[in-house]
Structure formats: C-alpha cells, structure tokens
Coordinates of C-alpha atoms in Angstrom, one line a residue:
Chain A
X1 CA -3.9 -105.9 42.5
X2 CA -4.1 -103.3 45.1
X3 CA -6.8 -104.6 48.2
X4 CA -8.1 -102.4 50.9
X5 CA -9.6 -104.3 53.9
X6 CA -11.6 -103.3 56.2
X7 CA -13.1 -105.0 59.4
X8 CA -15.4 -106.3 60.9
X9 CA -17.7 -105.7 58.2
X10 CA -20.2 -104.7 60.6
X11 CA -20.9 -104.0 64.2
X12 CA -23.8 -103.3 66.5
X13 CA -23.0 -101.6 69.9
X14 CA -24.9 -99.6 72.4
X15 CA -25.3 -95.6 72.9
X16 CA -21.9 -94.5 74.9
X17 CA -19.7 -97.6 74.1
X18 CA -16.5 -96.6 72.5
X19 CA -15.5 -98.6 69.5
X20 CA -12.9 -99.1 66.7
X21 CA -12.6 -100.1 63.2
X22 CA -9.4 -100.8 60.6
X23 CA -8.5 -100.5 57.5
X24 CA -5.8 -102.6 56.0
X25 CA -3.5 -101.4 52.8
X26 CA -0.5 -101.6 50.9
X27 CA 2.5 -100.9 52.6
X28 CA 4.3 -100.3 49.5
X29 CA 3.5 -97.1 47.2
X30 CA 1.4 -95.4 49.7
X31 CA 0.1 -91.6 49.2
X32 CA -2.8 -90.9 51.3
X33 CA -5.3 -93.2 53.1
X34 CA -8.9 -91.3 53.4
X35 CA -11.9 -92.2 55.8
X36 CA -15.4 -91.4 54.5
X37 CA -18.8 -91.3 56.8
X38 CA -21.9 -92.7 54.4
X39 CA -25.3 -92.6 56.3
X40 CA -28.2 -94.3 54.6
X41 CA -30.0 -92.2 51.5
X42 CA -27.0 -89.6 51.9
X43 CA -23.7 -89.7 49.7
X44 CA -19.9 -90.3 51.5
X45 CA -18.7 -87.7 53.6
X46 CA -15.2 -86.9 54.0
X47 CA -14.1 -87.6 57.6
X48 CA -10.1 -87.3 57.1
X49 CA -7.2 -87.1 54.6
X50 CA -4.1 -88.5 56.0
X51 CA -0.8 -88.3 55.1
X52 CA 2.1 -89.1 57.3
X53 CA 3.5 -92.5 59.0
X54 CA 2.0 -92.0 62.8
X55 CA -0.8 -89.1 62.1
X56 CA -3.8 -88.6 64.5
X57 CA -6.6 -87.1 63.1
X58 CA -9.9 -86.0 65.5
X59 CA -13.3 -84.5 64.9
X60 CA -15.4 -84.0 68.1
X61 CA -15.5 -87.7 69.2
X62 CA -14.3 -89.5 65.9
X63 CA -10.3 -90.2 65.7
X64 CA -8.1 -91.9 63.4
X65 CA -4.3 -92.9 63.5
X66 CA -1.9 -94.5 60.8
X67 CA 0.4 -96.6 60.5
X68 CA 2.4 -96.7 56.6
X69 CA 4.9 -99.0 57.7
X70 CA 2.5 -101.9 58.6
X71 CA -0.3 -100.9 56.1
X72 CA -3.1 -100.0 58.6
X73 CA -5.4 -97.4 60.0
X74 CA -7.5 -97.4 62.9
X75 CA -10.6 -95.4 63.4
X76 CA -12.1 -94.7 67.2
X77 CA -15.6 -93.8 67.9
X78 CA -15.6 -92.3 71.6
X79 CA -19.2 -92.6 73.1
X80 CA -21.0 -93.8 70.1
X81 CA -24.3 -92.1 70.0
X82 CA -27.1 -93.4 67.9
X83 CA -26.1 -90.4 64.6
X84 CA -22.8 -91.8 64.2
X85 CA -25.0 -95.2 62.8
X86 CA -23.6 -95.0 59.2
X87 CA -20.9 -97.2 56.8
X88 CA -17.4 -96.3 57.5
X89 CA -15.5 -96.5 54.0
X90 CA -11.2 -96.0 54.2
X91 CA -9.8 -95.5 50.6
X92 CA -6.2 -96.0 49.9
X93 CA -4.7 -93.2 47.4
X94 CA -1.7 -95.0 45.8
X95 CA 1.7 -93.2 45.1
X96 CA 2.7 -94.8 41.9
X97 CA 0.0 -92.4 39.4
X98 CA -0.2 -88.4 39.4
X99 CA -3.7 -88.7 39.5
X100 CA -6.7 -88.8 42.3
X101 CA -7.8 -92.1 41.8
X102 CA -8.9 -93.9 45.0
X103 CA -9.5 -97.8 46.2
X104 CA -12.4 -97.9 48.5
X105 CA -12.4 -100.8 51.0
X106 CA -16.0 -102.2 51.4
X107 CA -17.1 -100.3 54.3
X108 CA -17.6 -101.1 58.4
X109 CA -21.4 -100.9 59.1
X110 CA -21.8 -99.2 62.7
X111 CA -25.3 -99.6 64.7
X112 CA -25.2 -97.6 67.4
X113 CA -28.8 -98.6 69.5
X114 CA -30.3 -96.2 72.7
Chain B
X1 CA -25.0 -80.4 50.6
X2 CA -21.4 -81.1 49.1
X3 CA -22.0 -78.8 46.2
X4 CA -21.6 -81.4 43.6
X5 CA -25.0 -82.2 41.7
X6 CA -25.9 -85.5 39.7
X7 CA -28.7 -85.5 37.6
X8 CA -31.3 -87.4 37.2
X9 CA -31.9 -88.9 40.9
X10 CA -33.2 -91.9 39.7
X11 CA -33.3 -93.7 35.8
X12 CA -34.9 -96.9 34.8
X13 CA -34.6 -98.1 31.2
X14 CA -34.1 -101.6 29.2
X15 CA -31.0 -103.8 28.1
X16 CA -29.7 -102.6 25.3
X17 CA -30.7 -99.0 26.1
X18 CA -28.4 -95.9 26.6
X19 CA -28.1 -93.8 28.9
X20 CA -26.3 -90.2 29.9
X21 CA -25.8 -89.3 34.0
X22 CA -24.5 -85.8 34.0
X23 CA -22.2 -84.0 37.1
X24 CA -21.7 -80.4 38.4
X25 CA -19.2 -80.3 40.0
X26 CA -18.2 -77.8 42.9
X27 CA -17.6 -74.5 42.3
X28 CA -13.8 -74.0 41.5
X29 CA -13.2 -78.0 41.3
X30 CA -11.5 -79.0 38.5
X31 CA -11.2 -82.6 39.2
X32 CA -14.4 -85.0 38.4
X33 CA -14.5 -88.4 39.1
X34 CA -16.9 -91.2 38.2
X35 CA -17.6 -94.3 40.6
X36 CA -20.1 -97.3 40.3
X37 CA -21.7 -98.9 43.8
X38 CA -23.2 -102.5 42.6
X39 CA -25.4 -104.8 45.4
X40 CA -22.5 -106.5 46.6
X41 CA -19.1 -104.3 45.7
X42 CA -17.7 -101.3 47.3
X43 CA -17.5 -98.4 45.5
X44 CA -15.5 -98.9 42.1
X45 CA -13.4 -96.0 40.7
X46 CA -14.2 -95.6 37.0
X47 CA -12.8 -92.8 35.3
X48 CA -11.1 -88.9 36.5
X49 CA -10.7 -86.3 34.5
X50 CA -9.0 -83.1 35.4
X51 CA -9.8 -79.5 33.7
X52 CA -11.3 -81.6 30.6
X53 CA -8.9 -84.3 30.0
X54 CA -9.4 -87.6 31.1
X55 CA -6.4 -88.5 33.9
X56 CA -7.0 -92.0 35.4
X57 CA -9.0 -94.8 34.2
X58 CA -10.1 -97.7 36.3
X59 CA -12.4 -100.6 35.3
X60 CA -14.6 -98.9 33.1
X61 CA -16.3 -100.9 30.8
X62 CA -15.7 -99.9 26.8
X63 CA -19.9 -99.8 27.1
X64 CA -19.2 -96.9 28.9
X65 CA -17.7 -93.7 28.3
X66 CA -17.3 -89.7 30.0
X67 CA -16.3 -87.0 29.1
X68 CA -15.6 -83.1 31.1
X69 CA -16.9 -80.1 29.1
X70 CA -15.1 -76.5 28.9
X71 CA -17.7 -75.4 31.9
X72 CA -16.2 -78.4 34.3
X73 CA -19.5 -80.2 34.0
X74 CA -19.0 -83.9 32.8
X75 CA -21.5 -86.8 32.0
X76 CA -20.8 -90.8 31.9
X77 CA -22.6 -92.3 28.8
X78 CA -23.7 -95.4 29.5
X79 CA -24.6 -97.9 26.0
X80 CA -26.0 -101.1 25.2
X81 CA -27.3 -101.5 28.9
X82 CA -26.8 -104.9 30.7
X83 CA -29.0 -106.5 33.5
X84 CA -25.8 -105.6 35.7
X85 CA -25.4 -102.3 34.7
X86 CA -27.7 -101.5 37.6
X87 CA -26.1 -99.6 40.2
X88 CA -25.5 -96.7 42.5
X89 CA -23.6 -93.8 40.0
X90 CA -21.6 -91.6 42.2
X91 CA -19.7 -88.7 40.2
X92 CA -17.4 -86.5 42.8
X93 CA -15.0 -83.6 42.7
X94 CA -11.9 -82.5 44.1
X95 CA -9.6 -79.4 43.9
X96 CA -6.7 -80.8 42.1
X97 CA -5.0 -83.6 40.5
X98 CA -4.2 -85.6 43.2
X99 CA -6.9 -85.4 46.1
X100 CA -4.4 -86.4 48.8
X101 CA -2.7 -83.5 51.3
X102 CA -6.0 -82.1 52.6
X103 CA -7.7 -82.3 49.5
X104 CA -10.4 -84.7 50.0
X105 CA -13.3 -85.6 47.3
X106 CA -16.9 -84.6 47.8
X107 CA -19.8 -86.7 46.6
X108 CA -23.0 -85.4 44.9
X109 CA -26.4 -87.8 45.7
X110 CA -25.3 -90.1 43.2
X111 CA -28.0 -91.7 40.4
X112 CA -29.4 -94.5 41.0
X113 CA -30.2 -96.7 37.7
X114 CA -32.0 -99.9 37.3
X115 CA -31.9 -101.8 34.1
X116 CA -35.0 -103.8 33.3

C-alpha cells in the first residue's frame, strides 16, 4: 500500500510569519511528487510538478524542495499573508504504471490570521 | 477557472438511486480523471481514462462506472446509491498519459452529492 503523509495536519500562524509543511512518500518507485493549493468552496490548484532528487520550485513567496532519496518534500510559505489560508494537498505520482494516477496525502490546513 | 467543467454543482437523491456526473474537460486534454473527497478521507483516485480508453483504475466501487466519449467529455455513473456514497466528486484533466514532467492536472468545481 503506497501512503502519502503529510504534517501537521493543520496550523494557525499570524500575517508575516514564515512557515513550512512536509510531505512524506515512498522512496522506492518514485515519478513525480505534486503540491496542490485548495481554498474553501474552490477546487485544487496546481502549485508545482516536481521531478528531480534536490529540485526547488518558487512561486512569488511559496517554495518547495525534494528530497527522492529520503521520501520527503518540504513546502515554505515566506510571509504568510491572510490569502495563502487554504489546505495544502502533495500527491505522490508512482513510477511503476504508464498512467497519471496520483495518491493525495490528506492535506495541511494553513490559517494565516491579521 | 481551470477550464474543466462538472455538471451538475450539486445532486441529492435516495439509496438505491442512480446517478450520472458528467466532465468537460479542457480544451486539448485528453486525459480525464475521476476522484471521490468523503468527510474524513483525502481525495481518492477512481478511475483515468486517456483519449477514450479507460488507463488506471483505483478503488472504484463495481456500483460505479465511467466512461470517455469520442468528444473527450466523460461521465461517472453512479448505481444503487449508498448512505456513503455522499461525497465531494472531482473529475480533472491533464495533457497526457502520465501528468508528471510539467504536466500537472487541473480540477473543475467538482459535484457535490448527498444521498438521503
């Protein structure tokens, strides 16, 4: 059974803190590890697609690395501001089947409060 | 706006009813793919299919069934409808085969259903 963790589950900070989430997956068979954005009443939002053993990924204050060898990704929130509140879902993309079938982890809440 | 639509928004109906949620995908996608958001799971991958021919298969019930059309749209036919049925139905769409290398999936609003 292939498990994608993710912690903490959720997190309440205040406006300009910096924080940091992870998402833990297989070592073994890996393909592609994404990170989705899901804000309340809205539907997932692609954030990034990564690939590669050591990749950064950034998007204005939102940055992710990875880490294939240990099974883990880390995602960084510079300066949280209060529209960055949403559920942060990683999905591991196995290597083992041809197809696009993802595992979703079950998500890190973020509330970011002025 | 990702570009995928769901229809309908929002469904009620009975146990033992049955039920079709239908999916556009994006233009030029060819990939759809069906996921299921209960109360207390994360999102569960059903079912992808890929220019009409059903590719990966993940928990999906044997209630439940989908299918991709010649025009890329696809519907998930849900029968005999259970109590637990309810859920968040997300369809999404990707390029290609494999959405990994850049190719990420985008969601459409998703249906909500509620079994009664």
């Amino acid at each position: 059974i292939l498990n994608v963790e993710q912690s903490p589950q959720s997190l309440h900070v205040q406006e300009g803190d910096s924080t940091n989430f992870t998402c833990s997956f297989p070592s073994s068979n890996f393909y592609a590890l994404h990170w989705y954005r899901w804000e309340t009443a809205k539907s997932p939002e692609a954030l990034f697609v990564m690939t590669l053993n050591g990749d950064e990924k950034k998007k204005g204050r939102i940055s992710a690395t990875l880490n294939t060898k240990e099974g883990y990704s880390y995602l960084y929130i510079k300066g949280s501001q209060p529209e960055d509140s949403a559920t942060y879902l990683c999905a591991f993309h196995p290597g083992s089947s041809n197809t696009g079938k993802l595992i979703f982890g079950q998500g890190t809440t973020l509330q970011v409060k002025p | 706006d990702s570009g995928v639509t769901q229809t309908p928004k929002h469904l009620i109906t009975a146990t033992g009813q049955r039920v079709t949620l239908r999916c556009s995908p994006r233009s030029g996608d060819l990939s759809v793919y069906w996921y299921q958001q209960s109360l207390d799971q994360g999102l569960q991958f059903l079912i992808q299919y890929y220019n009409g021919e059903e590719r990966a298969k993940g928990n999906i019930l044997e209630r439940f069934s989908a299918q991709q059309f010649p025009d890329l749209h696809s519907e998930l036919n849900l029968s005999s409808l259970e109590l637990g049925d309810s859920a968040l139905y997300f369809c999404a769409s990707s390029v290609d085969l494999r959405s990994g290398q850049g190719s990420e999936q985008f969601f459409g609003p998703g249906t909500r259903l509620t079994v009664l």
